[in-house]
Tab-separated table of C-alpha atoms in Angstrom:
chain	number	residue	atom	x	y	z
A	7	MET	CA	-66.994	-29.745	54.461
A	8	THR	CA	-65.252	-28.216	51.453
A	9	LEU	CA	-67.313	-26.714	48.694
A	10	ARG	CA	-66.042	-26.672	45.085
A	11	THR	CA	-67.364	-24.230	42.585
A	12	PRO	CA	-67.792	-25.499	39.018
A	13	LEU	CA	-64.904	-23.225	37.817
A	14	PHE	CA	-62.463	-24.471	40.426
A	15	ALA	CA	-63.377	-28.083	39.723
A	16	GLY	CA	-62.791	-27.598	36.006
A	17	LEU	CA	-59.341	-26.115	36.560
A	18	SER	CA	-58.391	-29.007	38.845
A	19	LEU	CA	-59.352	-31.546	36.224
A	20	LEU	CA	-57.324	-29.670	33.549
A	21	VAL	CA	-54.187	-29.518	35.692
A	22	GLY	CA	-54.503	-33.175	36.495
A	23	ALA	CA	-54.852	-34.133	32.881
A	24	VAL	CA	-51.775	-32.149	31.887
A	25	ALA	CA	-49.772	-33.677	34.721
A	26	ALA	CA	-50.815	-37.153	33.723
A	27	CYS	CA	-49.613	-36.640	30.173
A	28	SER	CA	-46.272	-35.082	31.147
A	29	ASN	CA	-42.989	-36.947	31.694
A	30	PRO	CA	-40.803	-34.945	34.072
A	31	THR	CA	-37.665	-36.745	32.855
A	32	GLU	CA	-38.289	-35.998	29.182
A	33	THR	CA	-36.384	-33.026	27.632
A	34	THR	CA	-37.084	-31.106	24.442
A	35	ASP	CA	-34.213	-30.840	21.916
A	36	ALA	CA	-33.341	-27.141	21.332
A	37	PRO	CA	-31.997	-26.102	17.920
A	38	GLU	CA	-28.201	-25.725	17.848
A	39	ALA	CA	-26.956	-22.128	17.633
A	40	ALA	CA	-25.195	-21.274	14.363
A	41	ALA	CA	-21.422	-20.925	14.672
A	42	PRO	CA	-20.377	-17.251	14.602
A	43	VAL	CA	-18.810	-16.037	11.355
A	44	PRO	CA	-15.125	-15.126	11.882
A	45	THR	CA	-14.396	-11.440	11.342
A	46	LEU	CA	-11.133	-10.008	10.027
A	47	THR	CA	-10.731	-6.260	10.493
A	48	LEU	CA	-8.623	-4.610	7.811
A	49	TYR	CA	-7.119	-1.129	8.169
A	50	SER	CA	-6.286	-0.007	4.636
A	51	SER	CA	-4.936	3.191	3.112
A	52	ARG	CA	-6.187	2.027	-0.303
A	53	HIS	CA	-9.564	3.016	-1.766
A	54	TYR	CA	-10.238	1.076	-4.964
A	55	ASP	CA	-13.369	-0.704	-6.193
A	56	SER	CA	-11.193	-3.588	-7.390
A	57	ASP	CA	-10.073	-4.105	-3.788
A	58	LYS	CA	-13.690	-4.337	-2.653
A	59	ALA	CA	-14.406	-6.967	-5.300
A	60	LEU	CA	-11.333	-8.934	-4.245
A	61	PHE	CA	-12.296	-8.799	-0.575
A	62	ALA	CA	-15.788	-10.086	-1.422
A	63	MET	CA	-14.196	-13.095	-3.116
A	64	PHE	CA	-12.184	-13.840	0.009
A	65	GLU	CA	-15.274	-13.593	2.194
A	66	GLU	CA	-17.139	-16.096	0.045
A	67	GLN	CA	-14.181	-18.446	-0.321
A	68	GLU	CA	-13.250	-18.563	3.364
A	69	GLY	CA	-16.609	-17.905	5.027
A	70	VAL	CA	-15.149	-14.832	6.709
A	71	LYS	CA	-16.526	-11.353	7.253
A	72	LEU	CA	-14.102	-8.559	6.317
A	73	ASP	CA	-14.560	-5.300	8.189
A	74	VAL	CA	-12.635	-2.781	6.056
A	75	ARG	CA	-11.733	0.634	7.452
A	76	GLU	CA	-10.069	3.069	5.041
A	77	ALA	CA	-8.008	6.169	5.807
A	78	LYS	CA	-4.610	7.652	5.019
A	79	ALA	CA	-1.658	5.816	6.540
A	80	GLU	CA	-0.918	8.642	8.987
A	81	GLN	CA	-4.526	8.639	10.179
A	82	LEU	CA	-4.532	4.875	10.622
A	83	ILE	CA	-1.380	5.060	12.726
A	84	GLU	CA	-2.866	7.708	14.997
A	85	THR	CA	-6.140	5.809	15.246
A	86	MET	CA	-4.393	2.602	16.273
A	87	LYS	CA	-2.282	4.457	18.822
A	88	ALA	CA	-5.417	5.969	20.347
A	89	GLU	CA	-7.188	2.608	20.383
A	90	GLY	CA	-4.247	0.895	22.068
A	91	ASP	CA	-4.761	-2.732	23.060
A	92	GLN	CA	-8.464	-2.392	22.254
A	93	SER	CA	-7.863	-1.772	18.551
A	94	PRO	CA	-9.888	-4.188	16.400
A	95	ALA	CA	-7.229	-4.115	13.667
A	96	ASP	CA	-6.076	-7.497	12.365
A	97	VAL	CA	-4.322	-6.621	9.088
A	98	ILE	CA	-2.790	-3.379	7.821
A	99	ILE	CA	-2.401	-2.585	4.103
A	100	THR	CA	-0.588	0.544	2.987
A	101	ALA	CA	1.602	1.922	0.220
A	102	ASP	CA	5.367	2.319	0.545
A	103	ALA	CA	7.851	0.359	2.630
A	104	GLY	CA	8.552	3.590	4.493
A	105	SER	CA	4.932	3.703	5.706
A	106	LEU	CA	5.020	0.045	6.731
A	107	TRP	CA	8.156	0.838	8.726
A	108	ARG	CA	6.278	3.623	10.535
A	109	PHE	CA	3.595	1.159	11.658
A	110	GLN	CA	6.326	-1.242	12.768
A	111	GLU	CA	8.267	1.438	14.685
A	112	ALA	CA	5.085	2.492	16.465
A	113	GLY	CA	4.657	-1.065	17.761
A	114	LEU	CA	1.495	-1.592	15.731
A	115	THR	CA	2.601	-4.771	13.925
A	116	GLN	CA	3.559	-8.256	15.010
A	117	VAL	CA	6.071	-10.650	13.499
A	118	LEU	CA	4.586	-13.290	11.220
A	119	GLU	CA	6.923	-16.113	10.307
A	120	SER	CA	5.232	-17.631	7.283
A	121	GLU	CA	6.724	-20.177	4.911
A	122	ALA	CA	4.012	-19.450	2.336
A	123	LEU	CA	4.559	-15.695	2.363
A	124	SER	CA	8.346	-15.997	2.451
A	125	ALA	CA	8.217	-18.291	-0.561
A	126	ALA	CA	5.995	-15.884	-2.507
A	127	VAL	CA	7.672	-12.585	-1.588
A	128	PRO	CA	11.325	-12.056	-2.575
A	129	GLU	CA	13.534	-11.269	0.406
A	130	LYS	CA	14.179	-7.670	-0.646
A	131	TYR	CA	10.435	-6.944	-0.682
A	132	ARG	CA	9.727	-7.991	2.911
A	133	SER	CA	10.864	-7.053	6.377
A	134	ALA	CA	13.860	-9.031	7.557
A	135	ASP	CA	11.994	-10.055	10.723
A	136	GLY	CA	8.615	-10.808	9.123
A	137	ALA	CA	6.903	-7.615	10.326
A	138	TRP	CA	5.539	-6.842	6.818
A	139	TYR	CA	5.384	-8.331	3.325
A	140	GLY	CA	5.137	-6.793	-0.140
A	141	LEU	CA	2.011	-7.254	-2.245
A	142	ALA	CA	2.646	-5.143	-5.376
A	143	ARG	CA	5.515	-3.128	-6.829
A	144	ARG	CA	5.762	0.541	-7.764
A	145	LEU	CA	8.529	2.438	-9.556
A	146	ARG	CA	9.717	5.952	-8.791
A	147	GLY	CA	11.172	7.448	-11.908
A	148	ILE	CA	11.308	10.487	-14.161
A	149	ALA	CA	8.537	11.897	-16.331
A	150	TYR	CA	9.903	14.146	-19.061
A	151	ASP	CA	9.165	16.211	-22.136
A	152	PRO	CA	10.359	14.027	-25.052
A	153	SER	CA	10.855	17.119	-27.224
A	154	ARG	CA	13.527	18.281	-24.773
A	155	TRP	CA	15.088	15.098	-23.411
A	156	SER	CA	15.725	11.483	-24.329
A	157	PRO	CA	16.351	8.407	-22.154
A	158	GLU	CA	20.050	8.733	-23.003
A	159	ASP	CA	20.046	12.120	-21.229
A	160	LEU	CA	18.661	10.650	-17.998
A	161	PRO	CA	20.184	7.213	-17.358
A	162	THR	CA	20.849	7.770	-13.636
A	163	TRP	CA	19.395	9.816	-10.774
A	164	ASP	CA	22.472	12.027	-10.569
A	165	THR	CA	21.788	13.406	-14.060
A	166	LEU	CA	18.907	15.415	-12.549
A	167	ALA	CA	21.501	17.289	-10.516
A	168	ALA	CA	23.440	18.454	-13.580
A	169	GLU	CA	23.600	22.169	-14.408
A	170	ASP	CA	21.745	21.744	-17.714
A	171	LYS	CA	18.610	20.816	-15.718
A	172	ALA	CA	18.440	24.251	-14.006
A	173	GLY	CA	14.859	25.523	-13.866
A	174	GLU	CA	13.513	22.284	-15.367
A	175	ILE	CA	12.390	20.092	-12.434
A	176	CYS	CA	8.946	19.795	-10.833
A	177	VAL	CA	8.529	17.666	-7.712
A	178	ARG	CA	6.305	17.329	-4.667
A	179	SER	CA	7.218	18.040	-1.041
A	180	SER	CA	10.200	16.378	0.597
A	181	SER	CA	7.954	15.134	3.413
A	182	ASN	CA	6.101	12.896	0.984
A	183	ILE	CA	6.870	9.276	1.801
A	184	TYR	CA	7.792	8.457	-1.816
A	185	ASN	CA	10.561	11.063	-1.792
A	186	LEU	CA	11.727	10.035	1.677
A	187	SER	CA	12.081	6.411	0.576
A	188	LEU	CA	13.979	7.388	-2.581
A	189	MET	CA	16.326	9.496	-0.480
A	190	GLY	CA	16.642	6.588	1.939
A	191	GLU	CA	18.135	4.427	-0.788
A	192	ILE	CA	20.407	7.243	-2.015
A	193	ILE	CA	21.762	7.586	1.551
A	194	HIS	CA	22.271	3.824	1.752
A	195	ARG	CA	24.222	3.795	-1.482
A	196	TYR	CA	26.301	6.964	-1.282
A	197	GLY	CA	26.225	8.217	2.300
A	198	SER	CA	24.747	11.349	3.809
A	199	GLU	CA	27.201	13.879	2.399
A	200	ALA	CA	26.677	12.860	-1.219
A	201	ALA	CA	22.918	12.537	-0.652
A	202	GLN	CA	22.699	16.080	0.673
A	203	ALA	CA	24.727	17.384	-2.271
A	204	TRP	CA	22.285	15.673	-4.641
A	205	ALA	CA	19.244	17.119	-2.869
A	206	THR	CA	20.799	20.594	-2.862
A	207	SER	CA	21.381	20.393	-6.612
A	208	ILE	CA	17.797	19.258	-7.205
A	209	VAL	CA	16.535	22.282	-5.255
A	210	GLY	CA	18.730	24.505	-7.406
A	211	ASN	CA	17.239	22.961	-10.556
A	212	MET	CA	13.583	23.275	-9.521
A	213	ALA	CA	11.245	25.191	-11.810
A	214	ARG	CA	8.936	26.040	-8.891
A	215	ASN	CA	8.523	25.352	-5.197
A	216	PRO	CA	7.411	21.791	-4.383
A	217	GLN	CA	3.640	21.501	-4.537
A	218	GLY	CA	0.815	19.087	-5.374
A	219	GLY	CA	0.966	15.378	-6.046
A	220	ASP	CA	2.697	13.313	-8.709
A	221	THR	CA	-0.082	13.784	-11.269
A	222	ASP	CA	0.255	17.560	-10.851
A	223	GLN	CA	3.947	17.332	-11.759
A	224	ILE	CA	3.164	15.476	-14.995
A	225	ARG	CA	0.502	18.012	-15.927
A	226	ALA	CA	3.015	20.785	-15.271
A	227	ILE	CA	5.311	19.260	-17.904
A	228	ALA	CA	2.459	19.213	-20.432
A	229	ALA	CA	1.685	22.841	-19.549
A	230	GLY	CA	5.292	23.883	-20.156
A	231	GLU	CA	6.048	24.818	-16.533
A	232	CYS	CA	8.929	22.332	-16.405
A	233	SER	CA	10.339	19.547	-18.528
A	234	LEU	CA	11.259	16.976	-15.855
A	235	ALA	CA	9.437	15.535	-12.825
A	236	ILE	CA	10.087	12.889	-10.173
A	237	VAL	CA	6.971	10.679	-10.080
A	238	ASN	CA	5.718	7.135	-9.568
A	239	HIS	CA	5.047	5.219	-12.762
A	240	TYR	CA	1.350	4.496	-12.230
A	241	TYR	CA	0.358	8.162	-12.151
A	242	TRP	CA	1.624	8.510	-15.707
A	243	VAL	CA	0.019	5.220	-16.791
A	244	ARG	CA	-3.363	6.219	-15.305
A	245	LEU	CA	-3.375	9.473	-17.287
A	246	GLY	CA	-2.905	7.481	-20.470
A	247	ALA	CA	-5.672	5.043	-19.485
A	248	SER	CA	-8.072	7.831	-18.464
A	249	SER	CA	-11.440	8.236	-20.170
A	250	THR	CA	-10.794	11.997	-20.220
A	251	GLU	CA	-9.278	13.277	-23.453
A	252	ALA	CA	-7.335	16.000	-21.639
A	253	ASP	CA	-5.608	13.405	-19.452
A	254	GLN	CA	-4.783	11.288	-22.473
A	255	GLN	CA	-3.214	14.323	-24.134
A	256	VAL	CA	-1.080	14.968	-21.042
A	257	ALA	CA	0.222	11.389	-21.156
A	258	ALA	CA	0.811	11.551	-24.908
A	259	SER	CA	2.852	14.752	-24.598
A	260	THR	CA	5.121	13.273	-21.920
A	261	ALA	CA	7.197	10.149	-21.432
A	262	PHE	CA	8.458	8.125	-18.488
A	263	LEU	CA	11.699	6.338	-17.700
A	264	VAL	CA	13.184	4.393	-14.801
A	265	PRO	CA	16.734	5.596	-14.020
A	266	GLU	CA	19.360	3.595	-12.182
A	267	PHE	CA	21.621	4.912	-9.423
A	268	THR	CA	24.763	4.112	-11.353
A	269	ALA	CA	25.064	2.079	-14.513
A	270	GLY	CA	24.150	-1.520	-13.723
A	271	SER	CA	23.112	-0.792	-10.123
A	272	GLY	CA	19.385	-1.327	-10.667
A	273	SER	CA	16.389	0.953	-10.202
A	274	HIS	CA	14.480	2.176	-7.155
A	275	VAL	CA	11.460	-0.074	-6.518
A	276	ASN	CA	8.915	0.317	-3.746
A	277	ILE	CA	5.861	-1.682	-2.710
A	278	THR	CA	2.344	-1.761	-1.456
A	279	GLY	CA	2.465	-4.174	1.459
A	280	ALA	CA	0.644	-5.761	4.366
A	281	ALA	CA	1.346	-6.474	8.021
A	282	VAL	CA	-0.404	-8.331	10.812
A	283	ALA	CA	-1.570	-5.844	13.433
A	284	SER	CA	-0.189	-6.205	16.947
A	285	THR	CA	-3.774	-6.587	18.200
A	286	ALA	CA	-4.730	-9.432	15.832
A	287	ASP	CA	-6.294	-12.312	17.757
A	288	ASP	CA	-5.977	-14.817	14.908
A	289	PRO	CA	-2.651	-14.393	13.078
A	290	ALA	CA	-3.324	-17.613	11.161
A	291	LEU	CA	-6.439	-16.101	9.569
A	292	ALA	CA	-4.480	-12.929	8.800
A	293	GLU	CA	-1.842	-15.071	7.101
A	294	THR	CA	-4.532	-16.825	5.053
A	295	PHE	CA	-5.803	-13.449	3.869
A	296	MET	CA	-2.341	-12.145	2.960
A	297	THR	CA	-1.567	-15.387	1.112
A	298	PHE	CA	-4.801	-14.938	-0.854
A	299	LEU	CA	-3.648	-11.464	-1.911
A	300	LEU	CA	-0.532	-13.077	-3.345
A	301	SER	CA	-2.495	-15.563	-5.448
A	302	GLU	CA	-2.933	-14.982	-9.182
A	303	THR	CA	-6.439	-13.649	-8.545
A	304	GLY	CA	-5.239	-11.411	-5.739
A	305	GLN	CA	-2.391	-10.004	-7.785
A	306	THR	CA	-4.629	-9.258	-10.745
A	307	TYR	CA	-7.245	-7.401	-8.724
A	308	LEU	CA	-4.651	-5.507	-6.653
A	309	THR	CA	-2.973	-4.061	-9.740
A	310	THR	CA	-5.562	-3.774	-12.524
A	311	GLU	CA	-7.023	-0.494	-11.283
A	312	THR	CA	-3.960	0.929	-9.543
A	313	LYS	CA	-1.616	0.194	-12.476
A	314	GLU	CA	1.031	-1.062	-10.070
A	315	LEU	CA	3.240	-3.989	-11.025
A	316	PRO	CA	2.298	-7.426	-9.676
A	317	LEU	CA	4.764	-8.865	-7.209
A	318	LEU	CA	4.486	-12.241	-8.942
A	319	ASP	CA	6.208	-12.355	-12.325
A	320	THR	CA	3.631	-14.918	-13.484
A	321	THR	CA	0.792	-12.374	-13.286
A	322	ALA	CA	-0.009	-10.409	-16.443
A	323	LEU	CA	0.717	-6.686	-16.372
A	324	PRO	CA	-2.272	-4.330	-16.112
A	325	GLU	CA	-3.288	-2.648	-19.352
A	326	GLY	CA	-1.123	0.382	-20.060
A	327	VAL	CA	1.826	-0.652	-17.908
A	328	GLU	CA	3.551	-2.156	-20.938
A	329	ALA	CA	4.424	1.446	-21.891
A	330	VAL	CA	6.786	1.639	-18.907
A	331	PRO	CA	10.351	0.855	-20.079
A	332	GLU	CA	12.011	-2.331	-18.917
A	333	PHE	CA	14.102	-2.049	-15.781
A	334	THR	CA	16.292	-4.056	-13.435
A	335	ALA	CA	15.266	-3.767	-9.809
A	336	SER	CA	17.784	-2.735	-7.181
A	337	ASP	CA	18.866	-5.526	-4.832
A	338	VAL	CA	18.648	-3.264	-1.779
A	339	ASN	CA	16.280	-4.546	0.911
A	340	LEU	CA	13.423	-2.079	1.273
A	341	GLY	CA	13.898	-1.986	5.026
A	342	VAL	CA	16.594	0.678	4.519
A	343	TYR	CA	13.908	3.127	3.352
A	344	GLY	CA	12.523	3.255	6.857
A	345	GLU	CA	15.845	2.983	8.654
A	346	ASN	CA	17.109	6.071	6.799
A	347	GLN	CA	13.836	8.005	6.904
A	348	ALA	CA	14.732	10.467	9.662
A	349	GLU	CA	18.110	11.162	8.087
A	350	ALA	CA	16.466	11.650	4.698
A	351	GLN	CA	14.165	14.340	6.081
A	352	ARG	CA	17.085	16.020	7.869
A	353	LEU	CA	19.089	16.210	4.664
A	354	PHE	CA	16.114	17.490	2.660
A	355	ASP	CA	15.653	20.231	5.245
A	356	LEU	CA	19.338	21.188	5.055
A	357	ALA	CA	19.057	21.331	1.265
A	358	GLY	CA	16.048	23.658	1.475
A	359	TRP	CA	13.716	21.116	-0.119
A	360	ASN	CA	10.397	22.148	1.406
């Protein structure tokens, strides 16, 4: 005879009631998991608030998360090399075609054949094989003391090598990528022998040993240390647009011009550009992002703060850039800047350009 305690009997009745009300074949609908937000990892050597605002627009427009990692181009290259196949990089943005070539030579980019990008970017401002594309233009030219020189005195790059410029030139190190790319085009146009002769003459005309950045060269003109300097246009424009009175005075006491190589040959133009990283899992999304940067909105935000020139002629110039004289761009494809980079450094070294 089995005895049941009141507690045990109560539990039995409860279990039975639950079982009676349950349908073993009935399932409960679980809420669907939200689709993951796509992430695009950007390795950029730029560091501007206007870029951040532009990237936020892209995130909202495309429903994408941008993971932006900023460092100098050389650091980004070494980082990607160390990361190898595990690098999260999807898109690379950096200044100068010569820097883009370094990423390409290191095997850190992949070819992107894009009708949209090829239609937007003139052939001379993109890699011949689609490894990188230009986003904005930059001019390397001559800042000068207008009380000493006029544009008629400096129509071409070879005029800097003339004897009357002895002790008048300030310039940064030859290892700087801007100087290497300029020398790369000089080599392309005139050959190594003439390029070395030009570099040797520039060294002979220097007012001081190469030092500092482009802005330092312009300030040196205002301080009377030299009367000529090889600089990119936007450094001069930024001084004029500065909220600091001292910077404005430096810009007002100097001028800027864009020389040609020979009369009618066109002027040296470089770029800020982008490439799809070799480790990108979604090249189509990378292409969408790069195409966005070449929209009117993208062009405006990329150049307003930097004072670069938009790649698209339909985009208005940033404030202050109208002070840069008109120029005709060289027809040379910017790929030669990288191809001649090692030779450019060799010739600078032979010339004694530190």
